[in-house]
Amino acid sequence: MVATSPWVRLLRRVLARRPHHAVRASRLLGRTVVVGGALVAGAGVVHAVDLPEDRAEMMYHRYDGGGTRADGPALLIRKKVADRLSLTGSYFIDSVSNASIDVVTTASPYKEKRTEYSLGADYVYRDAMVSVSGTTSDEPDYKANTVSLDVSQEVFGGMTTVALGFSRGADKVGSRYQGFFDTAQHWRYRFGVTQILTPRWLMSVNLEAVSDNGYLGNPYRVAQVFGTTVLERYPRTRSSRAVKLRAVGDIGQGEQRAAIRGEYRYFWDNWDIKAHTVELGYTRYFGAQWLGEAFVRYNTQKQALFYSDNALSETLYVSRNKQLSDFNDVSIGAKGTYSVGRYADRFDVKLNAQYQFMRFRYKNFTDIRNGSLYSFDANVLELFVSATF
Amino acid sequence: MRALVIALGVAALAALESGCAAPEPWVKPYERERLADPIMRLSRDALADKHREHVYDVRESSRGATGVQGGGCGCN
């Protein structure tokens, strides 16, 4: 194998794609180089990123745990509209029935519906893909709009994919009692690299920084100071970082295809929360039509600086949001996919079911009804049909 | 003069070819069949992944770096 420098590979690529550049090159470098350039141009391969395949997904999702039930339908359609352009649209409904511990100890259980619409476009140009999307989420007391721009570029003969992204969110915050009373803004900056390691292994590294500004609390929740309930007081800014490492490998032997994956994320923010998340999964085929997956996940976090189950001093900020407390949650889940086959000679249809059991254990959040540390279990279910065409 | 330019050009190319050699992609496109299989995808079903991320976002403090926007295994 002859090693070549990046500059020579760039020259090959340019000459392969833009033959008229060879003429300019001839003026510059003389005939000898042109002959060499023509030879390498012949050896060059025009590489291009593929658009995601056309796809439709229809899903029923359900979360049930800790007194909260959220379920509803969701729909996603992705369709190429030109050689280089693919459009995507999705619809997501959450019908929430909330009787969580925060609600039953301080207010009345309630029901509400969240509706989310997303539109996006992916455009490929040579080895790069540019994606833009917009999402709007609407519930009676919270409205959120987000726009995103992502660019990914394949380099190094398609072995490495580098991705950069940015999102900007603008929310309106309200409550049932006083209407919309404040706003929040969010900025997200992300960077990712996916690398092929061997013919059987690939890995990725992702980094994301998130900054928030505005009303970041919850108008319904209360905190405890000296055993007395007071309104929560949140900082109006937050800044967080997260880094995630993932590796997935094919461990199949012969015709049997199977894969394992491992993921680890470290998260930290300027509210002094630190979290570690680990997930391991195993996927394999059972015959030609069945695909099964099993996974376990563990998340642990340290509390925010201003979190207190029952504050014993007056502080500028105070919260009793259990999401900001010291806790861990463990999940175990399974997913099954059945390939129905081709329908109407065009649609490749799959039936999917995913179930996940979660257990949350809080280390410094007590159930004020009985004084013991709080914990709860949750069941998460997704049933969906997907079709590629 | 023209001969000198040609000689310098050839010498520069030779130096680039040998001196600054970067490693070649060591997994060739024809060796990526296993990587292209759906079981190797970091995100296989967009809606189900979105639902799971939403479940975590609402109940855990950690967020971001999910990799949904990045990815791509370069298996074309």
GROMACS .gro file of C-alpha atoms in nm:
model
  465
    1MET     CA    1   0.000   0.000   0.000
    2VAL     CA    2   0.142   0.340  -0.095
    3ALA     CA    3   0.094   0.605   0.167
    4THR     CA    4  -0.021   0.941   0.033
    5SER     CA    5  -0.040   1.278   0.199
    6PRO     CA    6  -0.367   1.465   0.260
    7TRP     CA    7  -0.263   1.726   0.001
    8VAL     CA    8  -0.221   1.469  -0.270
    9ARG     CA    9  -0.555   1.311  -0.182
   10LEU     CA   10  -0.717   1.655  -0.197
   11LEU     CA   11  -0.562   1.711  -0.542
   12ARG     CA   12  -0.695   1.373  -0.656
   13ARG     CA   13  -1.040   1.457  -0.535
   14VAL     CA   14  -1.044   1.800  -0.697
   15LEU     CA   15  -0.918   1.662  -1.027
   16ALA     CA   16  -1.169   1.377  -1.017
   17ARG     CA   17  -1.458   1.613  -0.970
   18ARG     CA   18  -1.348   1.920  -1.161
   19PRO     CA   19  -1.160   1.810  -1.475
   20HIS     CA   20  -1.126   2.173  -1.589
   21HIS     CA   21  -0.908   2.235  -1.286
   22ALA     CA   22  -0.651   2.016  -1.457
   23VAL     CA   23  -0.615   2.286  -1.720
   24ARG     CA   24  -0.538   2.545  -1.456
   25ALA     CA   25  -0.301   2.303  -1.292
   26SER     CA   26  -0.117   2.256  -1.621
   27ARG     CA   27  -0.045   2.628  -1.641
   28LEU     CA   28   0.089   2.619  -1.291
   29LEU     CA   29   0.288   2.305  -1.267
   30GLY     CA   30   0.367   2.204  -1.621
   31ARG     CA   31   0.294   1.897  -1.827
   32THR     CA   32   0.460   1.640  -1.604
   33VAL     CA   33   0.232   1.714  -1.316
   34VAL     CA   34  -0.073   1.713  -1.542
   35VAL     CA   35   0.007   1.360  -1.654
   36GLY     CA   36   0.045   1.258  -1.290
   37GLY     CA   37  -0.273   1.441  -1.202
   38ALA     CA   38  -0.468   1.266  -1.474
   39LEU     CA   39  -0.346   0.932  -1.346
   40VAL     CA   40  -0.448   1.002  -0.987
   41ALA     CA   41  -0.776   1.148  -1.110
   42GLY     CA   42  -0.849   0.818  -1.275
   43ALA     CA   43  -0.782   0.643  -0.945
   44GLY     CA   44  -0.997   0.888  -0.745
   45VAL     CA   45  -1.344   0.785  -0.631
   46VAL     CA   46  -1.621   1.040  -0.595
   47HIS     CA   47  -1.759   0.978  -0.249
   48ALA     CA   48  -2.090   1.116  -0.130
   49VAL     CA   49  -2.298   1.089   0.182
   50ASP     CA   50  -2.632   0.913   0.142
   51LEU     CA   51  -2.951   1.080   0.253
   52PRO     CA   52  -3.139   0.894   0.527
   53GLU     CA   53  -3.381   0.642   0.375
   54ASP     CA   54  -3.747   0.731   0.328
   55ARG     CA   55  -3.932   0.621   0.635
   56ALA     CA   56  -4.261   0.635   0.823
   57GLU     CA   57  -4.308   0.554   1.193
   58MET     CA   58  -4.631   0.541   1.388
   59MET     CA   59  -4.601   0.493   1.764
   60TYR     CA   60  -4.801   0.462   2.082
   61HIS     CA   61  -4.594   0.554   2.388
   62ARG     CA   62  -4.670   0.530   2.756
   63TYR     CA   63  -4.491   0.625   3.077
   64ASP     CA   64  -4.646   0.520   3.406
   65GLY     CA   65  -4.471   0.576   3.737
   66GLY     CA   66  -4.463   0.779   4.057
   67GLY     CA   67  -4.825   0.882   4.014
   68THR     CA   68  -4.770   1.026   3.666
   69ARG     CA   69  -4.905   0.871   3.351
   70ALA     CA   70  -4.822   1.017   3.010
   71ASP     CA   71  -4.922   0.849   2.689
   72GLY     CA   72  -5.024   0.925   2.336
   73PRO     CA   73  -4.953   0.874   1.968
   74ALA     CA   74  -4.657   0.993   1.765
   75LEU     CA   75  -4.594   1.000   1.392
   76LEU     CA   76  -4.284   1.061   1.181
   77ILE     CA   77  -4.250   1.077   0.805
   78ARG     CA   78  -3.928   1.126   0.612
   79LYS     CA   79  -3.925   1.159   0.231
   80LYS     CA   80  -3.664   1.248  -0.027
   81VAL     CA   81  -3.787   1.525  -0.252
   82ALA     CA   82  -3.477   1.554  -0.469
   83ASP     CA   83  -3.144   1.380  -0.514
   84ARG     CA   84  -2.991   1.583  -0.236
   85LEU     CA   85  -3.284   1.686  -0.017
   86SER     CA   86  -3.492   1.495   0.234
   87LEU     CA   87  -3.778   1.643   0.436
   88THR     CA   88  -3.903   1.516   0.767
   89GLY     CA   89  -4.211   1.593   0.973
   90SER     CA   90  -4.319   1.458   1.309
   91TYR     CA   91  -4.606   1.487   1.551
   92PHE     CA   92  -4.594   1.387   1.918
   93ILE     CA   93  -4.869   1.396   2.179
   94ASP     CA   94  -4.830   1.355   2.555
   95SER     CA   95  -5.156   1.323   2.748
   96VAL     CA   96  -5.042   1.370   3.107
   97SER     CA   97  -5.233   1.268   3.415
   98ASN     CA   98  -5.029   1.400   3.706
   99ALA     CA   99  -5.068   1.286   4.062
  100SER     CA  100  -4.695   1.279   4.140
  101ILE     CA  101  -4.568   1.325   4.496
  102ASP     CA  102  -4.503   1.697   4.429
  103VAL     CA  103  -4.863   1.741   4.323
  104VAL     CA  104  -5.046   1.529   4.581
  105THR     CA  105  -4.857   1.687   4.872
  106THR     CA  106  -4.906   2.048   4.765
  107ALA     CA  107  -5.188   2.076   4.508
  108SER     CA  108  -5.463   1.887   4.326
  109PRO     CA  109  -5.394   1.622   4.064
  110TYR     CA  110  -5.443   1.752   3.710
  111LYS     CA  111  -5.454   1.643   3.347
  112GLU     CA  112  -5.307   1.824   3.050
  113LYS     CA  113  -5.199   1.761   2.694
  114ARG     CA  114  -4.873   1.849   2.524
  115THR     CA  115  -4.859   1.862   2.144
  116GLU     CA  116  -4.532   1.882   1.957
  117TYR     CA  117  -4.473   1.937   1.585
  118SER     CA  118  -4.136   1.919   1.410
  119LEU     CA  119  -4.029   1.997   1.057
  120GLY     CA  120  -3.682   1.936   0.922
  121ALA     CA  121  -3.474   1.921   0.607
  122ASP     CA  122  -3.151   1.737   0.533
  123TYR     CA  123  -2.935   1.846   0.241
  124VAL     CA  124  -2.632   1.651   0.126
  125TYR     CA  125  -2.342   1.799  -0.065
  126ARG     CA  126  -2.052   1.568  -0.142
  127ASP     CA  127  -1.935   1.430   0.194
  128ALA     CA  128  -2.137   1.673   0.404
  129MET     CA  129  -2.493   1.683   0.530
  130VAL     CA  130  -2.664   1.999   0.649
  131SER     CA  131  -2.977   1.961   0.861
  132VAL     CA  132  -3.216   2.231   0.972
  133SER     CA  133  -3.521   2.174   1.187
  134GLY     CA  134  -3.785   2.356   1.383
  135THR     CA  135  -3.994   2.224   1.671
  136THR     CA  136  -4.289   2.374   1.850
  137SER     CA  137  -4.430   2.228   2.170
  138ASP     CA  138  -4.757   2.350   2.316
  139GLU     CA  139  -4.923   2.282   2.652
  140PRO     CA  140  -5.169   2.502   2.840
  141ASP     CA  141  -4.901   2.652   3.066
  142TYR     CA  142  -4.581   2.612   2.863
  143LYS     CA  143  -4.494   2.689   2.501
  144ALA     CA  144  -4.153   2.608   2.355
  145ASN     CA  145  -4.008   2.681   2.011
  146THR     CA  146  -3.670   2.552   1.898
  147VAL     CA  147  -3.468   2.585   1.580
  148SER     CA  148  -3.160   2.375   1.507
  149LEU     CA  149  -2.879   2.369   1.256
  150ASP     CA  150  -2.648   2.067   1.226
  151VAL     CA  151  -2.364   1.998   0.986
  152SER     CA  152  -2.185   1.665   0.955
  153GLN     CA  153  -1.887   1.590   0.736
  154GLU     CA  154  -1.733   1.258   0.649
  155VAL     CA  155  -1.356   1.266   0.632
  156PHE     CA  156  -1.072   1.019   0.608
  157GLY     CA  157  -1.225   0.800   0.339
  158GLY     CA  158  -1.559   0.783   0.520
  159MET     CA  159  -1.405   0.640   0.836
  160THR     CA  160  -1.466   0.950   1.044
  161THR     CA  161  -1.777   1.164   1.070
  162VAL     CA  162  -1.748   1.503   1.236
  163ALA     CA  163  -2.068   1.679   1.340
  164LEU     CA  164  -2.135   2.030   1.467
  165GLY     CA  165  -2.472   2.158   1.578
  166PHE     CA  166  -2.652   2.451   1.734
  167SER     CA  167  -3.002   2.495   1.874
  168ARG     CA  168  -3.184   2.801   1.999
  169GLY     CA  169  -3.497   2.768   2.208
  170ALA     CA  170  -3.745   3.030   2.325
  171ASP     CA  171  -4.012   2.937   2.580
  172LYS     CA  172  -4.314   3.105   2.733
  173VAL     CA  173  -4.377   2.999   3.090
  174GLY     CA  174  -4.717   3.016   3.255
  175SER     CA  175  -4.939   2.868   3.520
  176ARG     CA  176  -5.306   2.778   3.542
  177TYR     CA  177  -5.365   3.061   3.787
  178GLN     CA  178  -5.189   3.357   3.632
  179GLY     CA  179  -5.147   3.278   3.261
  180PHE     CA  180  -4.813   3.331   3.086
  181PHE     CA  181  -4.592   3.536   3.313
  182ASP     CA  182  -4.227   3.483   3.209
  183THR     CA  183  -3.993   3.350   2.941
  184ALA     CA  184  -3.687   3.126   2.910
  185GLN     CA  185  -3.420   3.098   2.640
  186HIS     CA  186  -3.190   2.808   2.567
  187TRP     CA  187  -2.872   2.776   2.361
  188ARG     CA  188  -2.721   2.436   2.279
  189TYR     CA  189  -2.383   2.382   2.110
  190ARG     CA  190  -2.280   2.027   2.020
  191PHE     CA  191  -1.984   1.855   1.865
  192GLY     CA  192  -1.947   1.489   1.780
  193VAL     CA  193  -1.702   1.252   1.615
  194THR     CA  194  -1.791   0.900   1.501
  195GLN     CA  195  -1.495   0.681   1.413
  196ILE     CA  196  -1.476   0.340   1.248
  197LEU     CA  197  -1.214   0.149   1.444
  198THR     CA  198  -1.216  -0.192   1.275
  199PRO     CA  199  -1.448  -0.379   1.033
  200ARG     CA  200  -1.647  -0.476   1.346
  201TRP     CA  201  -1.619  -0.180   1.584
  202LEU     CA  202  -1.703   0.187   1.580
  203MET     CA  203  -1.713   0.451   1.849
  204SER     CA  204  -1.830   0.804   1.899
  205VAL     CA  205  -1.757   1.099   2.124
  206ASN     CA  206  -2.016   1.371   2.175
  207LEU     CA  207  -1.989   1.697   2.364
  208GLU     CA  208  -2.270   1.939   2.432
  209ALA     CA  209  -2.286   2.270   2.613
  210VAL     CA  210  -2.625   2.408   2.713
  211SER     CA  211  -2.697   2.757   2.846
  212ASP     CA  212  -3.032   2.869   2.983
  213ASN     CA  213  -3.165   3.206   3.077
  214GLY     CA  214  -3.498   3.311   3.224
  215TYR     CA  215  -3.754   3.137   3.442
  216LEU     CA  216  -3.616   2.787   3.505
  217GLY     CA  217  -3.833   2.676   3.798
  218ASN     CA  218  -4.184   2.545   3.839
  219PRO     CA  219  -4.465   2.776   3.957
  220TYR     CA  220  -4.655   2.488   4.123
  221ARG     CA  221  -4.378   2.344   4.337
  222VAL     CA  222  -4.285   2.461   4.685
  223ALA     CA  223  -3.975   2.427   4.901
  224GLN     CA  224  -3.941   2.378   5.275
  225VAL     CA  225  -3.750   2.619   5.497
  226PHE     CA  226  -3.752   2.546   5.872
  227GLY     CA  227  -4.040   2.305   5.802
  228THR     CA  228  -4.252   2.577   5.644
  229THR     CA  229  -4.350   2.570   5.279
  230VAL     CA  230  -4.225   2.862   5.071
  231LEU     CA  231  -4.225   2.934   4.697
  232GLU     CA  232  -3.919   2.795   4.521
  233ARG     CA  233  -3.647   3.044   4.428
  234TYR     CA  234  -3.437   2.943   4.126
  235PRO     CA  235  -3.137   3.112   3.964
  236ARG     CA  236  -3.228   3.264   3.628
  237THR     CA  237  -2.925   3.122   3.450
  238ARG     CA  238  -2.778   2.777   3.413
  239SER     CA  239  -2.487   2.644   3.212
  240SER     CA  240  -2.408   2.275   3.167
  241ARG     CA  241  -2.164   2.048   2.986
  242ALA     CA  242  -2.189   1.683   2.895
  243VAL     CA  243  -1.953   1.440   2.729
  244LYS     CA  244  -2.064   1.101   2.606
  245LEU     CA  245  -1.856   0.809   2.482
  246ARG     CA  246  -2.014   0.523   2.290
  247ALA     CA  247  -1.880   0.208   2.135
  248VAL     CA  248  -2.066  -0.057   1.939
  249GLY     CA  249  -1.920  -0.381   1.811
  250ASP     CA  250  -2.030  -0.676   1.602
  251ILE     CA  251  -1.967  -0.995   1.801
  252GLY     CA  252  -2.152  -1.232   1.568
  253GLN     CA  253  -1.991  -1.555   1.453
  254GLY     CA  254  -2.047  -1.689   1.102
  255GLU     CA  255  -2.401  -1.617   0.982
  256GLN     CA  256  -2.522  -1.520   1.329
  257ARG     CA  257  -2.528  -1.141   1.362
  258ALA     CA  258  -2.510  -0.989   1.709
  259ALA     CA  259  -2.382  -0.662   1.854
  260ILE     CA  260  -2.296  -0.516   2.192
  261ARG     CA  261  -2.282  -0.150   2.280
  262GLY     CA  262  -2.159   0.051   2.573
  263GLU     CA  263  -2.227   0.415   2.657
  264TYR     CA  264  -2.101   0.647   2.928
  265ARG     CA  265  -2.195   1.009   2.987
  266TYR     CA  266  -2.050   1.253   3.237
  267PHE     CA  267  -2.252   1.565   3.306
  268TRP     CA  268  -2.175   1.874   3.512
  269ASP     CA  269  -2.323   2.221   3.547
  270ASN     CA  270  -2.281   2.547   3.737
  271TRP     CA  271  -2.556   2.449   3.981
  272ASP     CA  272  -2.297   2.197   4.104
  273ILE     CA  273  -2.486   1.894   3.976
  274LYS     CA  274  -2.266   1.610   3.860
  275ALA     CA  275  -2.405   1.296   3.699
  276HIS     CA  276  -2.274   0.970   3.559
  277THR     CA  277  -2.481   0.757   3.320
  278VAL     CA  278  -2.386   0.412   3.194
  279GLU     CA  279  -2.580   0.199   2.946
  280LEU     CA  280  -2.501  -0.146   2.809
  281GLY     CA  281  -2.695  -0.322   2.536
  282TYR     CA  282  -2.695  -0.649   2.345
  283THR     CA  283  -2.870  -0.694   2.009
  284ARG     CA  284  -2.905  -1.009   1.798
  285TYR     CA  285  -3.109  -1.160   1.519
  286PHE     CA  286  -3.331  -1.461   1.579
  287GLY     CA  287  -3.375  -1.608   1.236
  288ALA     CA  288  -3.438  -1.384   0.940
  289GLN     CA  289  -3.739  -1.198   1.078
  290TRP     CA  290  -3.678  -1.132   1.448
  291LEU     CA  291  -3.440  -0.885   1.607
  292GLY     CA  292  -3.408  -0.871   1.985
  293GLU     CA  293  -3.234  -0.626   2.214
  294ALA     CA  294  -3.176  -0.616   2.588
  295PHE     CA  295  -3.025  -0.325   2.779
  296VAL     CA  296  -2.946  -0.199   3.127
  297ARG     CA  297  -2.893   0.162   3.229
  298TYR     CA  298  -2.770   0.326   3.548
  299ASN     CA  299  -2.777   0.697   3.628
  300THR     CA  300  -2.653   0.864   3.943
  301GLN     CA  301  -2.632   1.232   4.028
  302LYS     CA  302  -2.528   1.470   4.304
  303GLN     CA  303  -2.764   1.742   4.420
  304ALA     CA  304  -2.775   2.106   4.314
  305LEU     CA  305  -2.617   2.361   4.549
  306PHE     CA  306  -2.953   2.515   4.643
  307TYR     CA  307  -3.149   2.191   4.677
  308SER     CA  308  -3.273   2.112   5.023
  309ASP     CA  309  -3.528   1.867   5.155
  310ASN     CA  310  -3.588   2.106   5.444
  311ALA     CA  311  -3.356   2.408   5.452
  312LEU     CA  312  -3.229   2.509   5.792
  313SER     CA  313  -3.101   2.849   5.684
  314GLU     CA  314  -3.235   3.126   5.463
  315THR     CA  315  -3.062   3.130   5.125
  316LEU     CA  316  -3.107   3.334   4.808
  317TYR     CA  317  -3.211   3.026   4.611
  318VAL     CA  318  -3.399   2.726   4.741
  319SER     CA  319  -3.564   2.429   4.575
  320ARG     CA  320  -3.719   2.101   4.676
  321ASN     CA  321  -3.734   1.970   4.319
  322LYS     CA  322  -3.645   1.601   4.351
  323GLN     CA  323  -3.495   1.617   4.000
  324LEU     CA  324  -3.219   1.833   4.155
  325SER     CA  325  -3.164   1.604   4.455
  326ASP     CA  326  -2.911   1.330   4.524
  327PHE     CA  327  -3.052   1.013   4.364
  328ASN     CA  328  -2.998   0.725   4.128
  329ASP     CA  329  -3.216   0.535   3.884
  330VAL     CA  330  -3.170   0.191   3.734
  331SER     CA  331  -3.337   0.065   3.416
  332ILE     CA  332  -3.368  -0.271   3.251
  333GLY     CA  333  -3.534  -0.303   2.914
  334ALA     CA  334  -3.595  -0.513   2.608
  335LYS     CA  335  -3.694  -0.447   2.253
  336GLY     CA  336  -3.828  -0.679   1.985
  337THR     CA  337  -3.858  -0.612   1.613
  338TYR     CA  338  -4.047  -0.835   1.370
  339SER     CA  339  -3.994  -0.787   0.997
  340VAL     CA  340  -4.329  -0.836   0.828
  341GLY     CA  341  -4.172  -0.813   0.486
  342ARG     CA  342  -4.263  -0.608   0.184
  343TYR     CA  343  -4.609  -0.463   0.162
  344ALA     CA  344  -4.761  -0.343  -0.167
  345ASP     CA  345  -4.427  -0.427  -0.325
  346ARG     CA  346  -4.280  -0.107  -0.189
  347PHE     CA  347  -4.293  -0.077   0.189
  348ASP     CA  348  -4.056  -0.275   0.409
  349VAL     CA  349  -4.265  -0.303   0.725
  350LYS     CA  350  -4.145  -0.377   1.081
  351LEU     CA  351  -4.342  -0.416   1.404
  352ASN     CA  352  -4.161  -0.301   1.717
  353ALA     CA  353  -4.219  -0.319   2.091
  354GLN     CA  354  -3.994  -0.177   2.361
  355TYR     CA  355  -4.043  -0.204   2.735
  356GLN     CA  356  -3.832  -0.051   3.011
  357PHE     CA  357  -3.859  -0.086   3.386
  358MET     CA  358  -3.713   0.201   3.591
  359ARG     CA  359  -3.650   0.232   3.966
  360PHE     CA  360  -3.575   0.571   4.120
  361ARG     CA  361  -3.423   0.592   4.469
  362TYR     CA  362  -3.383   0.932   4.635
  363LYS     CA  363  -3.117   0.984   4.900
  364ASN     CA  364  -3.228   1.319   5.041
  365PHE     CA  365  -3.588   1.368   4.930
  366THR     CA  366  -3.846   1.253   5.181
  367ASP     CA  367  -4.211   1.169   5.140
  368ILE     CA  368  -4.358   1.429   5.376
  369ARG     CA  369  -4.664   1.208   5.426
  370ASN     CA  370  -4.461   0.948   5.619
  371GLY     CA  371  -4.113   1.097   5.662
  372SER     CA  372  -3.930   0.816   5.482
  373LEU     CA  373  -3.696   0.855   5.186
  374TYR     CA  374  -3.891   0.853   4.862
  375SER     CA  375  -3.858   0.596   4.582
  376PHE     CA  376  -4.080   0.485   4.297
  377ASP     CA  377  -4.092   0.247   4.002
  378ALA     CA  378  -4.192   0.332   3.646
  379ASN     CA  379  -4.287   0.140   3.333
  380VAL     CA  380  -4.206   0.281   2.991
  381LEU     CA  381  -4.359   0.130   2.679
  382GLU     CA  382  -4.329   0.204   2.309
  383LEU     CA  383  -4.526   0.014   2.045
  384PHE     CA  384  -4.463   0.120   1.690
  385VAL     CA  385  -4.482   0.028   1.325
  386SER     CA  386  -4.204   0.144   1.097
  387ALA     CA  387  -4.186   0.127   0.722
  388THR     CA  388  -3.901   0.213   0.490
  389PHE     CA  389  -3.969   0.276   0.125
  390MET     CA  390   1.357   2.826  -1.605
  391ARG     CA  391   1.059   2.612  -1.707
  392ALA     CA  392   1.260   2.298  -1.645
  393LEU     CA  393   1.350   2.427  -1.299
  394VAL     CA  394   0.983   2.487  -1.215
  395ILE     CA  395   0.895   2.133  -1.329
  396ALA     CA  396   1.181   1.987  -1.129
  397LEU     CA  397   1.079   2.181  -0.818
  398GLY     CA  398   0.717   2.077  -0.865
  399VAL     CA  399   0.807   1.710  -0.895
  400ALA     CA  400   1.042   1.736  -0.596
  401ALA     CA  401   0.771   1.905  -0.389
  402LEU     CA  402   0.518   1.636  -0.480
  403ALA     CA  403   0.770   1.363  -0.398
  404ALA     CA  404   0.835   1.524  -0.060
  405LEU     CA  405   0.462   1.544   0.007
  406GLU     CA  406   0.418   1.180  -0.094
  407SER     CA  407   0.687   1.054   0.140
  408GLY     CA  408   0.760   1.306   0.414
  409CYS     CA  409   0.413   1.409   0.531
  410ALA     CA  410   0.238   1.079   0.477
  411ALA     CA  411  -0.079   1.050   0.682
  412PRO     CA  412  -0.221   0.706   0.764
  413GLU     CA  413  -0.450   0.560   0.500
  414PRO     CA  414  -0.807   0.466   0.596
  415TRP     CA  415  -0.743   0.119   0.733
  416VAL     CA  416  -1.099  -0.014   0.697
  417LYS     CA  417  -1.184  -0.017   0.328
  418PRO     CA  418  -1.540   0.046   0.204
  419TYR     CA  419  -1.575  -0.322   0.105
  420GLU     CA  420  -1.488  -0.422   0.464
  421ARG     CA  421  -1.777  -0.221   0.615
  422GLU     CA  422  -2.060  -0.464   0.547
  423ARG     CA  423  -2.100  -0.555   0.914
  424LEU     CA  424  -2.090  -0.187   1.018
  425ALA     CA  425  -2.377  -0.109   0.781
  426ASP     CA  426  -2.611  -0.359   0.951
  427PRO     CA  427  -2.898  -0.195   1.144
  428ILE     CA  428  -2.780  -0.356   1.471
  429MET     CA  429  -2.468  -0.137   1.453
  430ARG     CA  430  -2.658   0.191   1.442
  431LEU     CA  431  -2.620   0.417   1.743
  432SER     CA  432  -2.978   0.538   1.692
  433ARG     CA  433  -3.216   0.301   1.514
  434ASP     CA  434  -3.567   0.435   1.564
  435ALA     CA  435  -3.601   0.812   1.588
  436LEU     CA  436  -3.941   0.831   1.757
  437ALA     CA  437  -3.870   0.567   2.023
  438ASP     CA  438  -3.533   0.728   2.099
  439LYS     CA  439  -3.701   1.067   2.125
  440HIS     CA  440  -3.954   0.930   2.374
  441ARG     CA  441  -3.683   0.772   2.590
  442GLU     CA  442  -3.480   1.094   2.590
  443HIS     CA  443  -3.790   1.287   2.691
  444VAL     CA  444  -3.854   1.046   2.981
  445TYR     CA  445  -3.496   1.100   3.104
  446ASP     CA  446  -3.498   1.478   3.046
  447VAL     CA  447  -3.807   1.525   3.260
  448ARG     CA  448  -3.676   1.320   3.556
  449GLU     CA  449  -3.299   1.355   3.555
  450SER     CA  450  -3.084   1.667   3.571
  451SER     CA  451  -2.829   1.553   3.315
  452ARG     CA  452  -2.894   1.651   2.956
  453GLY     CA  453  -2.723   1.680   2.620
  454ALA     CA  454  -2.457   1.491   2.427
  455THR     CA  455  -2.711   1.227   2.331
  456GLY     CA  456  -2.553   1.208   1.989
  457VAL     CA  457  -2.883   1.199   1.806
  458GLN     CA  458  -2.778   1.489   1.585
  459GLY     CA  459  -2.434   1.349   1.514
  460GLY     CA  460  -2.365   0.990   1.435
  461GLY     CA  461  -2.341   0.831   1.097
  462CYS     CA  462  -2.106   0.539   1.066
  463GLY     CA  463  -1.955   0.635   0.732
  464CYS     CA  464  -2.076   0.306   0.585
  465ASN     CA  465  -2.170   0.434   0.241
   0.00000   0.00000   0.00000
